[in-house]
mmCIF file of C-alpha atoms and ligand atoms in Angstrom:
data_model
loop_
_atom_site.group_PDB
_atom_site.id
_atom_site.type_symbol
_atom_site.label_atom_id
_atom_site.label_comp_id
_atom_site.label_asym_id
_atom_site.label_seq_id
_atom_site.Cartn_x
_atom_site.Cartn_y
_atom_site.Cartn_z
ATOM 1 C CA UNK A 1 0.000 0.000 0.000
ATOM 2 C CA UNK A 2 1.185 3.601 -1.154
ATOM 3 C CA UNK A 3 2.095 5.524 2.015
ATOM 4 C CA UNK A 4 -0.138 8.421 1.444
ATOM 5 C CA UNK A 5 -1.638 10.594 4.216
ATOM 6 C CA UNK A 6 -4.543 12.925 3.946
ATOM 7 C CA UNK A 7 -4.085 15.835 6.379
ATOM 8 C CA UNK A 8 -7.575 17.717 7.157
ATOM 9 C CA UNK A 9 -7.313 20.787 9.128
ATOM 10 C CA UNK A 10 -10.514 21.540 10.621
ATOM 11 C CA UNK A 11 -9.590 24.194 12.973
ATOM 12 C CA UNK A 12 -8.505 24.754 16.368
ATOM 13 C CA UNK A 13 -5.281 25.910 18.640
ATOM 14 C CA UNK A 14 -3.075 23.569 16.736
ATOM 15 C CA UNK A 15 -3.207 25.687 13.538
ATOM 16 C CA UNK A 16 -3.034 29.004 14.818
ATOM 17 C CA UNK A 17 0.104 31.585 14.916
ATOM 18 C CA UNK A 18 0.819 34.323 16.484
ATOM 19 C CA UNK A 19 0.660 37.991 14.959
ATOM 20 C CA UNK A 20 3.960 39.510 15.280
ATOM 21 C CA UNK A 21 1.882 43.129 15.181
ATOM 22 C CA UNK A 22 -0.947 42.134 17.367
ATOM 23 C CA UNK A 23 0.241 38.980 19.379
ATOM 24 C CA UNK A 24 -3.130 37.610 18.836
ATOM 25 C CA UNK A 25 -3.450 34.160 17.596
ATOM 26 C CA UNK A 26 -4.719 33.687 14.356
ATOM 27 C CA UNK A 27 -5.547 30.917 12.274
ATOM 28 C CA UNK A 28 -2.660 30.514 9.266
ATOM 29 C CA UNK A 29 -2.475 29.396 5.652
ATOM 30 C CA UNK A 30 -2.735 25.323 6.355
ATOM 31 C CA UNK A 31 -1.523 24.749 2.796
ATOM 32 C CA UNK A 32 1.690 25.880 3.999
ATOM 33 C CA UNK A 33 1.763 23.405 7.018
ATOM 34 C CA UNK A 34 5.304 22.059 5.375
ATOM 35 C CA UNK A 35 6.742 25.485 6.319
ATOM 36 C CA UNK A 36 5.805 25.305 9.397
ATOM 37 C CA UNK A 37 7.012 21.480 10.042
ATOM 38 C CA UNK A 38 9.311 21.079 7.769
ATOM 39 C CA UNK A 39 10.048 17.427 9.516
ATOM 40 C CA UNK A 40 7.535 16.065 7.912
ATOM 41 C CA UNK A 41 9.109 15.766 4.868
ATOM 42 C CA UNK A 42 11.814 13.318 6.301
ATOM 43 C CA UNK A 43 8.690 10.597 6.368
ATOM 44 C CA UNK A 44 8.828 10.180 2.462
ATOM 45 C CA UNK A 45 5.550 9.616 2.167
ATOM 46 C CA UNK A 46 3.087 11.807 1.006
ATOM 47 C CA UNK A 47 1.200 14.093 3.178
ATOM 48 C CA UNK A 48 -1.774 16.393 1.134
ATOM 49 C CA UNK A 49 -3.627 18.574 3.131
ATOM 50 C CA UNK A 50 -7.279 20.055 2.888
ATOM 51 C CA UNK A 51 -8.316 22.445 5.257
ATOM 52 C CA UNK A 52 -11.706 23.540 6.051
ATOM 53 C CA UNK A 53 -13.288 26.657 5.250
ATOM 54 C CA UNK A 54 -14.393 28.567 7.388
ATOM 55 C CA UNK A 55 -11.950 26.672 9.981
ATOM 56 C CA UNK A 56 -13.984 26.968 12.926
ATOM 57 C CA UNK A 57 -13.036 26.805 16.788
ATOM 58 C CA UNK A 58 -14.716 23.168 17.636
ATOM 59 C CA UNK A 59 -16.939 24.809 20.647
ATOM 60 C CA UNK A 60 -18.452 25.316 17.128
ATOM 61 C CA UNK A 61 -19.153 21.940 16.148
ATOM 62 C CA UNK A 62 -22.347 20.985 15.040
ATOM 63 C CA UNK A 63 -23.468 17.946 13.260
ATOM 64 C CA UNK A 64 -23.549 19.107 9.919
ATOM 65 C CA UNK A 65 -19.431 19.480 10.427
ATOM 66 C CA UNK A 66 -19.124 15.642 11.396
ATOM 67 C CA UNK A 67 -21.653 15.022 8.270
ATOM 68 C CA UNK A 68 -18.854 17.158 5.810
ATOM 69 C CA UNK A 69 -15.698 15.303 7.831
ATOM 70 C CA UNK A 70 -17.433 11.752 7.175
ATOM 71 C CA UNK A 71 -18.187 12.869 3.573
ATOM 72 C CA UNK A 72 -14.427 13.652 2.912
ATOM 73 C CA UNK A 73 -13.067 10.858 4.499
ATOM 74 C CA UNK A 74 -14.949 8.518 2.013
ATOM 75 C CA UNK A 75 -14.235 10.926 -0.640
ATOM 76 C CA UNK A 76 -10.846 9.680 -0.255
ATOM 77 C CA UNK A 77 -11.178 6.516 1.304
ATOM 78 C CA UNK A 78 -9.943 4.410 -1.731
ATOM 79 C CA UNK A 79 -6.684 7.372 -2.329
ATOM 80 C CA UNK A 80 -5.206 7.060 1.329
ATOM 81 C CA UNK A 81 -3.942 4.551 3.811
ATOM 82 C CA UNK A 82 -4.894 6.717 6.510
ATOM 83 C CA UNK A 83 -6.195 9.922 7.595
ATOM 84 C CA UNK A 84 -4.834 13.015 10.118
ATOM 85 C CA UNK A 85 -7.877 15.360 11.129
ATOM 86 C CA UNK A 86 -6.436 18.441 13.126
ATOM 87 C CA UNK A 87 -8.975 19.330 15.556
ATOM 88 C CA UNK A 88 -9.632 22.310 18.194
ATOM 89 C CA UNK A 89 -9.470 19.833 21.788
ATOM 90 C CA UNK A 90 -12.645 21.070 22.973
ATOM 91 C CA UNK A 91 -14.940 19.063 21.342
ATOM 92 C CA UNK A 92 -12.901 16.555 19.959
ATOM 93 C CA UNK A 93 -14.234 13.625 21.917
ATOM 94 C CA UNK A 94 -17.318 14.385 20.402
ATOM 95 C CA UNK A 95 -16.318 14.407 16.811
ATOM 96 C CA UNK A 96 -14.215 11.133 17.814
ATOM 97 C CA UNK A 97 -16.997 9.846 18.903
ATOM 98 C CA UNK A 98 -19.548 10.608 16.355
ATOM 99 C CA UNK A 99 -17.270 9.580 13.264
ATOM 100 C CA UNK A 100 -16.564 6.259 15.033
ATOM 101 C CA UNK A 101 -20.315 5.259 14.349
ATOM 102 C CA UNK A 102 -21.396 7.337 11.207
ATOM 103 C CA UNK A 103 -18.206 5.556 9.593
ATOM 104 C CA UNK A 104 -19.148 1.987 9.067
ATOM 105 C CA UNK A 105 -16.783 -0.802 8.160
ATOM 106 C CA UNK A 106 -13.559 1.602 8.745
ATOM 107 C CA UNK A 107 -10.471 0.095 8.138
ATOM 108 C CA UNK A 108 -8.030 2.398 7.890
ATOM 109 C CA UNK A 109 -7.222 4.761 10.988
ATOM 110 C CA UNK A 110 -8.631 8.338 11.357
ATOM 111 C CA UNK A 111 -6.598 10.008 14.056
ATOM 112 C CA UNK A 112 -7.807 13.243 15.403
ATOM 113 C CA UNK A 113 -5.010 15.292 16.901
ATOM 114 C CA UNK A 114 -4.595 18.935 18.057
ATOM 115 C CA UNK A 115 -2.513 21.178 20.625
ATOM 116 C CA UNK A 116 -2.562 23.191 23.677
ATOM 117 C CA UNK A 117 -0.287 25.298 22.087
ATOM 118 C CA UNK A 118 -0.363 26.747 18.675
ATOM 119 C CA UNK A 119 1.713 25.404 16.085
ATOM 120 C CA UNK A 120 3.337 28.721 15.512
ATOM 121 C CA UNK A 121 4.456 28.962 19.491
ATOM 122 C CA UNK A 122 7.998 27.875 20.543
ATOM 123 C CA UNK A 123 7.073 25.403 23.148
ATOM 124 C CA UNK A 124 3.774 23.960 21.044
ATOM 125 C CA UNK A 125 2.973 20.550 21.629
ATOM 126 C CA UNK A 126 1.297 20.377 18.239
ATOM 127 C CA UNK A 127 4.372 19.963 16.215
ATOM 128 C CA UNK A 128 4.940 16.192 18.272
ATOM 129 C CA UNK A 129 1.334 15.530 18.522
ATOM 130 C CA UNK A 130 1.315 15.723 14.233
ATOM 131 C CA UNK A 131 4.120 14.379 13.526
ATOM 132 C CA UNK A 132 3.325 11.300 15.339
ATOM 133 C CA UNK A 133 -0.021 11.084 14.615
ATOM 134 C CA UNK A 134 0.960 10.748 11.202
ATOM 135 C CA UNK A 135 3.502 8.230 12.317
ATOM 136 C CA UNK A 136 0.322 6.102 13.435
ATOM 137 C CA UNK A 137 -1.626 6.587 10.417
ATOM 138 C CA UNK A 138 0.835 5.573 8.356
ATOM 139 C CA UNK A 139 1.735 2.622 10.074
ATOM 140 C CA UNK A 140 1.091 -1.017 8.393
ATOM 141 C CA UNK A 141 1.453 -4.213 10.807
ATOM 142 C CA UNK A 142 2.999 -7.375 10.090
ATOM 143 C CA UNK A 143 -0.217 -8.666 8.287
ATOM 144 C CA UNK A 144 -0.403 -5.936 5.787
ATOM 145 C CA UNK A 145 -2.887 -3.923 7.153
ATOM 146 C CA UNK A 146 -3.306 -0.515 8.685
ATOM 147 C CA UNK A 147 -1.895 -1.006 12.087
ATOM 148 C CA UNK A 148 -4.693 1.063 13.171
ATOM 149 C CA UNK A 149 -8.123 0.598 11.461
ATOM 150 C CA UNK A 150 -10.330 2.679 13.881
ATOM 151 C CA UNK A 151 -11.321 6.613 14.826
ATOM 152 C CA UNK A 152 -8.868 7.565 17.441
ATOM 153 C CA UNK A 153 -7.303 10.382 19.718
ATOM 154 C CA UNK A 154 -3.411 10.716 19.802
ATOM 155 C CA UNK A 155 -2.333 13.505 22.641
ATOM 156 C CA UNK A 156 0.855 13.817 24.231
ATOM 157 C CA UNK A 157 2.350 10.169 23.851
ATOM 158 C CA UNK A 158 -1.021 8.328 23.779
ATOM 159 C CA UNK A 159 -3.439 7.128 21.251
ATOM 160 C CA UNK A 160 -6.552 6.171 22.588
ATOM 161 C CA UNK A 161 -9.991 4.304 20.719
ATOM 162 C CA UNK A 162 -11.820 8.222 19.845
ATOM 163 C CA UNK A 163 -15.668 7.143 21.700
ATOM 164 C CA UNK A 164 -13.704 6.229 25.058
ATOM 165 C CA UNK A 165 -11.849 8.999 25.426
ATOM 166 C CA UNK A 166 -12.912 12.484 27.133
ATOM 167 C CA UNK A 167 -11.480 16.015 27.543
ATOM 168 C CA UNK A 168 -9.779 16.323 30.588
ATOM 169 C CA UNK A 169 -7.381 18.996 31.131
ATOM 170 C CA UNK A 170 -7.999 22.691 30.203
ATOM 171 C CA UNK A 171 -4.191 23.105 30.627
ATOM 172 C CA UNK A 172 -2.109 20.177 30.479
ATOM 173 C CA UNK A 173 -0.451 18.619 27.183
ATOM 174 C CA UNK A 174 -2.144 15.535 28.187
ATOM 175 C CA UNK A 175 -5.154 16.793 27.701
ATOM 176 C CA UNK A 176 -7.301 13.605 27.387
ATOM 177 C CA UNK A 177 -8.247 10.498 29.031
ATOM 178 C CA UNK A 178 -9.350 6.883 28.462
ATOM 179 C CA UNK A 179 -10.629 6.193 31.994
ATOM 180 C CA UNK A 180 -12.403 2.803 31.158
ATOM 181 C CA UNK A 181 -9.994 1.390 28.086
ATOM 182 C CA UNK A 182 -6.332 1.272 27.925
ATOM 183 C CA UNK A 183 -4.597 3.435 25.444
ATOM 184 C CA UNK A 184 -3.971 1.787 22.187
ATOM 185 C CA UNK A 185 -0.596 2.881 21.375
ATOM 186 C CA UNK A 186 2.066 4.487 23.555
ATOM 187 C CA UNK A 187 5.075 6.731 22.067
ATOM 188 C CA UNK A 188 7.847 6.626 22.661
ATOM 189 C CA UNK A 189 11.432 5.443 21.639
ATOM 190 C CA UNK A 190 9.021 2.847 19.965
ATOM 191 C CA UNK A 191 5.444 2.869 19.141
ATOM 192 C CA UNK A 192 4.288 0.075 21.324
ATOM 193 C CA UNK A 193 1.137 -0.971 19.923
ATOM 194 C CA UNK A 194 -1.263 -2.671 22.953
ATOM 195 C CA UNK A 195 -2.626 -4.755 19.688
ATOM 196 C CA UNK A 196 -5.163 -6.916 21.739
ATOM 197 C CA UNK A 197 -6.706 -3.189 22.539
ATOM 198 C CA UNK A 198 -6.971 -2.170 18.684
ATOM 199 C CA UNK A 199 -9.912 -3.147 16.620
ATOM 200 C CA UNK A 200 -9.500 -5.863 13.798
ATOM 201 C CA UNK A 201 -12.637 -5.775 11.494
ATOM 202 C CA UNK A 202 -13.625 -9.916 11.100
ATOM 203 C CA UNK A 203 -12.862 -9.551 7.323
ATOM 204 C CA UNK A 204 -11.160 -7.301 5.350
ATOM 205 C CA UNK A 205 -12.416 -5.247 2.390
ATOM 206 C CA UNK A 206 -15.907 -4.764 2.665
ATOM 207 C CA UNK A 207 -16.574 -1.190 1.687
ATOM 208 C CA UNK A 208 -16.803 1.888 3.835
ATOM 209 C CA UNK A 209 -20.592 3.175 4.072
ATOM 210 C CA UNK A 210 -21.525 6.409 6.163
ATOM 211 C CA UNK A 211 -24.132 7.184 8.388
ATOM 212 C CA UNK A 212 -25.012 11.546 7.366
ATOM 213 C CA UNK A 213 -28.690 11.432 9.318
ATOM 214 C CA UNK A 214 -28.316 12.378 12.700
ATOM 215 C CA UNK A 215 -31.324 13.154 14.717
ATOM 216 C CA UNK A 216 -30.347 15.467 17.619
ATOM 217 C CA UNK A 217 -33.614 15.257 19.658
ATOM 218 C CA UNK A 218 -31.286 14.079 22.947
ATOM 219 C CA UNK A 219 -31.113 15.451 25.719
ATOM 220 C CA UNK A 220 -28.310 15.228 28.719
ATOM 221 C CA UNK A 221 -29.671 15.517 32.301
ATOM 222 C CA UNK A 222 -27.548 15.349 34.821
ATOM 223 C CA UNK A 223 -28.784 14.582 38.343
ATOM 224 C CA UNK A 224 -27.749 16.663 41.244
ATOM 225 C CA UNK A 225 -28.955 16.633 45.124
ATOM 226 C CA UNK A 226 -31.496 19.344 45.151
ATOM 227 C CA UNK A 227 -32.735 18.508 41.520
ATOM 228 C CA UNK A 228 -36.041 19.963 41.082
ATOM 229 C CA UNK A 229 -39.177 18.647 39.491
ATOM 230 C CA UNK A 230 -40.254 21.125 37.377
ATOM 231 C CA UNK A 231 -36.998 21.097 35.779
ATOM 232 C CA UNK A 232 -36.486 17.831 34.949
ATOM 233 C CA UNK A 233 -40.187 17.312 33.718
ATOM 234 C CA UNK A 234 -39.222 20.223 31.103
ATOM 235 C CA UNK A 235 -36.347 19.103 29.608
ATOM 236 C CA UNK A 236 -38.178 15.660 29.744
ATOM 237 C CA UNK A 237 -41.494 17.963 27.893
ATOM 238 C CA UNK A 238 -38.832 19.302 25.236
ATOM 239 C CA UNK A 239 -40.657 19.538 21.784
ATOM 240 C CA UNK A 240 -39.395 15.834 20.095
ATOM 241 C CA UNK A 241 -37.527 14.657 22.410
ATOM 242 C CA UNK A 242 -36.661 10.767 21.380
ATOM 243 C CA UNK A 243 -33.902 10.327 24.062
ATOM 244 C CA UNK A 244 -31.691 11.263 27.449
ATOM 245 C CA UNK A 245 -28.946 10.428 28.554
ATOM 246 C CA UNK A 246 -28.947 10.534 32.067
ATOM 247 C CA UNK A 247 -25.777 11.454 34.068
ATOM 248 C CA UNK A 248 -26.094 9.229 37.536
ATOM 249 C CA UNK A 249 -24.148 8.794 40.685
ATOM 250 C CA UNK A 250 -21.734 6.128 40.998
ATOM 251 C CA UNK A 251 -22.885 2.502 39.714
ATOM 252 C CA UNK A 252 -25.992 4.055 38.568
ATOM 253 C CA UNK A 253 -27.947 5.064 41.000
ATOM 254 C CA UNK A 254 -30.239 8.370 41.289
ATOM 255 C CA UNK A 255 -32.457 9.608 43.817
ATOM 256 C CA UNK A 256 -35.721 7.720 44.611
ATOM 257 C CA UNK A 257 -38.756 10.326 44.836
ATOM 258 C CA UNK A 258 -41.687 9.199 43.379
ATOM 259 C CA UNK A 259 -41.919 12.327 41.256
ATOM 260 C CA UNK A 260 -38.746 11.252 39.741
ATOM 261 C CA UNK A 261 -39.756 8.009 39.222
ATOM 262 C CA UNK A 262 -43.147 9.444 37.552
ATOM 263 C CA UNK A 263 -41.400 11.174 35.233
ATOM 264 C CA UNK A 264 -39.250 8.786 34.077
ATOM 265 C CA UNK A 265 -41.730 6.520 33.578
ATOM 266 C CA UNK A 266 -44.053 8.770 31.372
ATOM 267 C CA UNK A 267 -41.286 9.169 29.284
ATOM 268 C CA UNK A 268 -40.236 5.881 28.464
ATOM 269 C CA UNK A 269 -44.237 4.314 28.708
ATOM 270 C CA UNK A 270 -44.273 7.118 25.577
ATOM 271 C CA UNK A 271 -41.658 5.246 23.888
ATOM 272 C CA UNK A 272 -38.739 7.803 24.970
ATOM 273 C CA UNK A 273 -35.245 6.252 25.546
ATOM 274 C CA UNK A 274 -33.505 7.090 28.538
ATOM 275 C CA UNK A 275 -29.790 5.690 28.965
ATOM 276 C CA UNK A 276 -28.193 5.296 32.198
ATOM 277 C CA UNK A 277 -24.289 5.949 32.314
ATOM 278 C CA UNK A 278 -22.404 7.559 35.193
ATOM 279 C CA UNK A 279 -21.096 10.553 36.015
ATOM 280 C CA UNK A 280 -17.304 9.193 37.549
ATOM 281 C CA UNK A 281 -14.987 9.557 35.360
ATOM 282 C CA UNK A 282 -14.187 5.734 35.683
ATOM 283 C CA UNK A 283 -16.235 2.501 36.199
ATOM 284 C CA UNK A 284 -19.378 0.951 34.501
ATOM 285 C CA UNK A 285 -23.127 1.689 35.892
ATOM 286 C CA UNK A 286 -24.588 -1.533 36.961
ATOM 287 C CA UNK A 287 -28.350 -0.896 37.695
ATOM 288 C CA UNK A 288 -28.548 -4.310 40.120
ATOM 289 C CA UNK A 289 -26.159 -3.271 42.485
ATOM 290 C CA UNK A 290 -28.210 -0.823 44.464
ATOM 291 C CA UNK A 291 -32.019 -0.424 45.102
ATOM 292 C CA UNK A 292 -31.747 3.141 44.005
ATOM 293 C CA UNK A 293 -30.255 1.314 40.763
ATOM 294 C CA UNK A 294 -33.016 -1.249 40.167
ATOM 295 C CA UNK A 295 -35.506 1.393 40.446
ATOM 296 C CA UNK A 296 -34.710 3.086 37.105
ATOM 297 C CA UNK A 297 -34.435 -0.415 35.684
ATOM 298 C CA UNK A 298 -37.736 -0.798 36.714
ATOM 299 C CA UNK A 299 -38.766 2.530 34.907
ATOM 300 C CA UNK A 300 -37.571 1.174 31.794
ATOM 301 C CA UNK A 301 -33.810 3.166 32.108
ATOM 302 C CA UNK A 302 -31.360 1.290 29.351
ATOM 303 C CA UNK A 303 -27.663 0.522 31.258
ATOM 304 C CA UNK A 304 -25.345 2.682 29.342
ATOM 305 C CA UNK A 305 -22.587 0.775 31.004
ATOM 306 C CA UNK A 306 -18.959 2.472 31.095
ATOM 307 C CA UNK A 307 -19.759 5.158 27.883
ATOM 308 C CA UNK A 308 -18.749 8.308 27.905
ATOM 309 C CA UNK A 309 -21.398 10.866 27.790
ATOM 310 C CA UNK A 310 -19.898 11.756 24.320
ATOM 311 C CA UNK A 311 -20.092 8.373 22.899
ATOM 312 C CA UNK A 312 -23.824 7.919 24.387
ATOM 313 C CA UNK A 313 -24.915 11.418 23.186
ATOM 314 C CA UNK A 314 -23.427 10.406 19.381
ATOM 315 C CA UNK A 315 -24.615 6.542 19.480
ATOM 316 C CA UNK A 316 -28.241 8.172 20.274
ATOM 317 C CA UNK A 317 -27.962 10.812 17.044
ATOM 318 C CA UNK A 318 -26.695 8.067 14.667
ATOM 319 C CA UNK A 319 -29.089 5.512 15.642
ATOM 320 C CA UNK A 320 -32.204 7.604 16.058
ATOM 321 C CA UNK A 321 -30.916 9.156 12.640
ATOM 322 C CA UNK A 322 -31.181 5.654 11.166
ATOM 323 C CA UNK A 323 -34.654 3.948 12.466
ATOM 324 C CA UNK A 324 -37.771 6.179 13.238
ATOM 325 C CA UNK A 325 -38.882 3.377 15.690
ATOM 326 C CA UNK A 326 -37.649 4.280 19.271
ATOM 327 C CA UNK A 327 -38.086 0.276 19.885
ATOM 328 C CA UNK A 328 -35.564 -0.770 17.551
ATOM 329 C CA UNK A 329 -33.056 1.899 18.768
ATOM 330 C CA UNK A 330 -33.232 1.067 22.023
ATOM 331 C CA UNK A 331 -32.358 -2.505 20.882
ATOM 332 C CA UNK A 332 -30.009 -1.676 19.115
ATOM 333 C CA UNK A 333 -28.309 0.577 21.625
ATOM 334 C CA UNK A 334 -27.274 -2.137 23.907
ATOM 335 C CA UNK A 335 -25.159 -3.604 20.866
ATOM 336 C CA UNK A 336 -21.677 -2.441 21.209
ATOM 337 C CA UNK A 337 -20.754 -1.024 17.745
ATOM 338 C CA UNK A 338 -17.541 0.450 18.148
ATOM 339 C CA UNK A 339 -15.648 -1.194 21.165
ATOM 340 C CA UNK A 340 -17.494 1.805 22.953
ATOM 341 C CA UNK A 341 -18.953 0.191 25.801
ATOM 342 C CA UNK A 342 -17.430 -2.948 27.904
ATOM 343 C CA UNK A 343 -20.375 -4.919 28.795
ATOM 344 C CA UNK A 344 -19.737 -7.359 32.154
HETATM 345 N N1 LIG B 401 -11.240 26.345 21.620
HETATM 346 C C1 LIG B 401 -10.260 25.564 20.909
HETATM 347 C C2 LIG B 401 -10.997 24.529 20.101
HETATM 348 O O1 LIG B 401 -11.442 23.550 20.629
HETATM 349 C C3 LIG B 401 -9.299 24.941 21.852
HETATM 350 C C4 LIG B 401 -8.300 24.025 21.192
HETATM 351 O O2 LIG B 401 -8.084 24.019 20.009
HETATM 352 O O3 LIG B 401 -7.671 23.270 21.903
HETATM 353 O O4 LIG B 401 -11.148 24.710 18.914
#
């Protein structure tokens, strides 16, 4: 396979410089990325680039930009062994997340990187984070495939599976986390692959097919002590809502008022969807450990396992996107896709 790399620059810190008049950061000419790092050259492979336009901050991230990401990447499936999608960190779980399920039967790897630090800054951790994500994309194992054939995060030495991972840090380099899978890859002096981590598909060559309906009527509540009724029966009263994901303490568990209870019940008896996952930062929701637990099992709450509230949000748009009937969503929703959930 021709080692040829398709750089998109959506946006973000990573492709921003700083104006020598004003000192403020601006975004710069991402056809000349080669100026910039000129070590990329020393791969020998070929690295194009296409960079959005508008490039947007990804606080600005909206469907419709995951839609026109997926659309490129099979625009130029067949053309590259793997793709490098430069990213603003804010949102880039999300984007990770989404493209892992609009992008069905992915083979090759799609590795969203970005930076703390502009590109154009002395000290930038975006000229490492590039260069090796490229690195990884380009990378073909000992069977002749893409070493990586799956949407992923590299940051700061690590390349994680893209719907486990979650913004952590506002200011560190290592800016993201894979609290419930182990990384995939770690740099270093070598890139030690953690290959029974990575995705193999169960047969090779079957052609990429994307997912461009997403149906954003979700909704993310998160419980807190003192959570009132009248707000949670409005967001659960929201014009179309099909779905919540429901932010709970610990293995699952939420508070036990029969008001609550009500209005969970309505919603689901009305064919809504409401997925439990938890708001740690590590560990799985398991709805028969406590009674508090079995209670929303009993009002017809889905397990959302160990997923990130990312990955649960995006799994919801795709699917509901795909199948008007809430049923079959919510069947299909306890089918782990994209190694995004570990099921015990
Ligand atoms: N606000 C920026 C963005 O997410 C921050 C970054 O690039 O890291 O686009």
């Amino acid at each position: 396979m021709d080692r040829k790399i398709l750089l998109i620059y959506t946006g973000g810190t990573i492709g921003m410089k700083q104006d020598p008049d004003t000192l403020l950061l601006k975004p710069f000419d991402f056809t000349q990325i080669l100026q910039e790092v000129p070590e990329l050259r020393k791969f020998g492979f070929q690295i194009d680039t296409i960079s959005f336009d508008p490039v947007i901050d990804s606080s600005d991230a909206k469907p419709e930009f995951w839609v026109d990401l997926a659309r490129l990447i099979r625009e130029h499936y067949d053309a590259y062994c793997g793709f490098v999608v430069l990213h603003g960190t804010d949102t880039m779980a999300y984007t990770a997340s989404a493209l892992s399920f609009m992008l069905e039967n992915l083979e090759k790897p799609v590795i969203l990187t970005g930076s703390q630090l502009p590109i154009g800054m002395l000290r930038t951790d975006g000229k490492q984070n590039l260069i090796d994500a490229i690195e990884l994309a380009a990378d073909i194992g000992p069977d002749g495939h893409p070493c990586v054939s799956e949407v992923c995060i590299y940051f700061e030495t690590e390349l994680f599976r893209g719907n486990r991972t979650t913004k952590y840090n506002a200011e560190n380099f290592s800016a993201f986390r894979s609290a419930n899978y182990p990384a995939l890859a770690e740099v270093g002096i070598h890139i030690r692959y953690n290959r029974p981590a990575l995705f193999r598909p169960d047969q090779w060559g079957k052609p990429l097919r994307i997912h461009t309906d997403l149906d954003t009527h979700v909704a993310v509540l998160k419980i807190f002590p003192g959570i009132s009724e009248a707000f949670v029966r409005s967001v659960l009263s929201a014009e179309g809502l099909r779905a919540v994901v429901l932010e709970t303490y610990g293995s699952g568990n939420a508070l036990s008022d029969a008001w609550f209870l009500d209005a969970l019940t309505g919603f689901t008896a009305g064919g809504g969807i409401v997925v439990n996952i938890t708001q740690c930062q590590a560990g799985s929701v398991d709805m028969g450990a406590y009674a508090n637990g079995d209670t929303l099992r009993k009002a017809g709450v889905v397990c959302g396992y160990d997923l990130t509230t990312e990955a649960a949000l995006t799994k919801l748009f795709v699917l509901l996107g795909q199948y008007a009937d809430n049923k079959e969503v919510r069947e299909l929703f306890r089918i782990c896709e994209s190694g995004e959930f570990s099921q015990k």
